[in-house]
Amino acid sequence: MINYILLAACMVLVSSFTQILLKKSANEQSGGIRYFLNSKVILGYFLFFVVTFINSKIIYKNINLSTINIIESFGYIFVPLLSWLLLKEKLNRKMLLGIGFITLGIIIFVW
């Protein structure tokens, strides 16, 4: 079961990275059909499709729903951290406090 949990965590990380990829593409301000048909958007939606496929065919069949909900909450941690690392966005106190509460909730659930 630990393998499925690690796979689920990786899928959350890929999904979070995909959100950053799509945001980066949106910030480039390309107009018309190029807005939808650039490499970042195509890769982003392809990755979302792969994550959805793996989740529905493998992960949801092998992990309890309560565990999946906890793993999915890592996305709320990954997205701000990836935004900070890749997009150079600032993390304010409210965001850090929220990340802290989410982490605390995960620790309490696991413990």
Coordinates of C-alpha atoms in Angstrom, one line a residue:
M1 CA 0.0 0.0 0.0
I2 CA 2.9 2.4 0.6
N3 CA 3.8 2.2 -3.1
Y4 CA 0.3 3.4 -4.0
I5 CA 0.6 6.2 -1.4
L6 CA 3.9 7.3 -2.9
L7 CA 2.4 7.2 -6.4
A8 CA -0.5 9.3 -5.2
A9 CA 1.8 11.9 -3.7
C10 CA 3.8 12.0 -6.9
M11 CA 0.5 12.5 -8.9
V12 CA -0.3 15.5 -6.6
L13 CA 3.1 16.9 -7.2
V14 CA 2.7 16.5 -11.0
S15 CA -0.7 18.1 -10.8
S16 CA 0.7 21.0 -8.8
F17 CA 3.5 21.5 -11.2
T18 CA 1.0 21.5 -14.1
Q19 CA -0.9 24.3 -12.4
I20 CA 2.3 26.3 -12.3
L21 CA 3.0 25.5 -15.9
L22 CA -0.4 26.7 -17.0
K23 CA -0.1 29.9 -14.9
K24 CA 3.3 30.6 -16.5
S25 CA 1.7 30.1 -19.9
A26 CA -1.1 32.5 -19.0
N27 CA 1.4 35.1 -17.9
E28 CA 3.0 35.1 -21.4
Q29 CA 0.0 37.1 -22.8
S30 CA -0.1 35.4 -26.2
G31 CA -3.3 36.1 -28.0
G32 CA -5.7 34.2 -30.3
I33 CA -5.4 30.5 -31.0
R34 CA -1.7 30.6 -29.8
Y35 CA -3.0 31.1 -26.3
F36 CA -4.5 27.6 -26.4
L37 CA -2.0 25.9 -28.8
N38 CA 1.3 26.5 -27.2
S39 CA 3.6 23.8 -25.8
K40 CA 3.1 24.7 -22.2
V41 CA -0.7 24.5 -22.4
I42 CA -0.6 21.2 -24.4
L43 CA 1.9 19.7 -22.0
G44 CA -0.2 20.9 -19.0
Y45 CA -3.4 19.4 -20.1
F46 CA -1.6 16.2 -21.2
L47 CA -0.2 15.9 -17.7
F48 CA -3.6 16.5 -16.2
F49 CA -5.0 13.7 -18.3
V50 CA -2.2 11.3 -17.2
V51 CA -2.8 12.2 -13.6
T52 CA -6.5 11.7 -13.9
F53 CA -6.0 8.3 -15.7
I54 CA -3.5 7.0 -13.1
N55 CA -5.8 8.2 -10.2
S56 CA -8.9 6.6 -11.6
K57 CA -7.3 3.3 -12.8
I58 CA -4.8 2.7 -10.0
I59 CA -4.8 4.9 -7.0
Y60 CA -8.6 5.1 -6.2
K61 CA -8.8 1.3 -6.4
N62 CA -6.0 0.6 -3.9
I63 CA -6.1 3.4 -1.3
N64 CA -8.9 4.2 1.2
L65 CA -10.8 7.4 0.4
S66 CA -9.8 9.0 3.8
T67 CA -6.1 8.5 2.9
I68 CA -6.6 9.9 -0.6
N69 CA -8.1 13.1 0.9
I70 CA -5.1 13.6 3.1
I71 CA -2.7 13.0 0.2
E72 CA -4.6 15.4 -2.0
S73 CA -4.2 18.2 0.6
F74 CA -0.5 18.2 -0.1
G75 CA -1.4 20.1 -3.3
Y76 CA -2.2 23.1 -1.1
I77 CA 1.4 22.9 0.1
F78 CA 3.0 22.1 -3.2
V79 CA 1.4 24.9 -5.3
P80 CA 2.6 27.9 -3.2
L81 CA 6.1 26.3 -2.7
L82 CA 6.4 25.7 -6.5
S83 CA 5.1 29.2 -7.2
W84 CA 7.8 30.5 -4.9
L85 CA 10.5 28.4 -6.4
L86 CA 9.6 28.6 -10.1
L87 CA 7.7 31.8 -10.5
K88 CA 9.5 33.8 -7.8
E89 CA 6.2 34.7 -6.1
K90 CA 6.3 35.9 -2.5
L91 CA 5.0 33.8 0.4
N92 CA 3.2 36.0 2.9
R93 CA 2.4 35.2 6.5
K94 CA -1.1 34.1 5.8
M95 CA 0.1 31.6 3.2
L96 CA 2.8 30.3 5.5
L97 CA 0.3 30.0 8.4
G98 CA -2.1 28.1 6.1
I99 CA 0.7 25.7 5.0
G100 CA 1.6 25.2 8.7
F101 CA -2.0 24.4 9.6
I102 CA -2.3 21.9 6.7
T103 CA 1.0 20.3 7.7
L104 CA -0.2 20.1 11.3
G105 CA -3.5 18.5 10.2
I106 CA -1.6 15.9 8.1
I107 CA 0.6 15.1 11.0
I108 CA -2.3 14.7 13.4
F109 CA -4.2 12.4 10.9
V110 CA -1.1 10.2 10.3
W111 CA -0.3 10.0 14.0

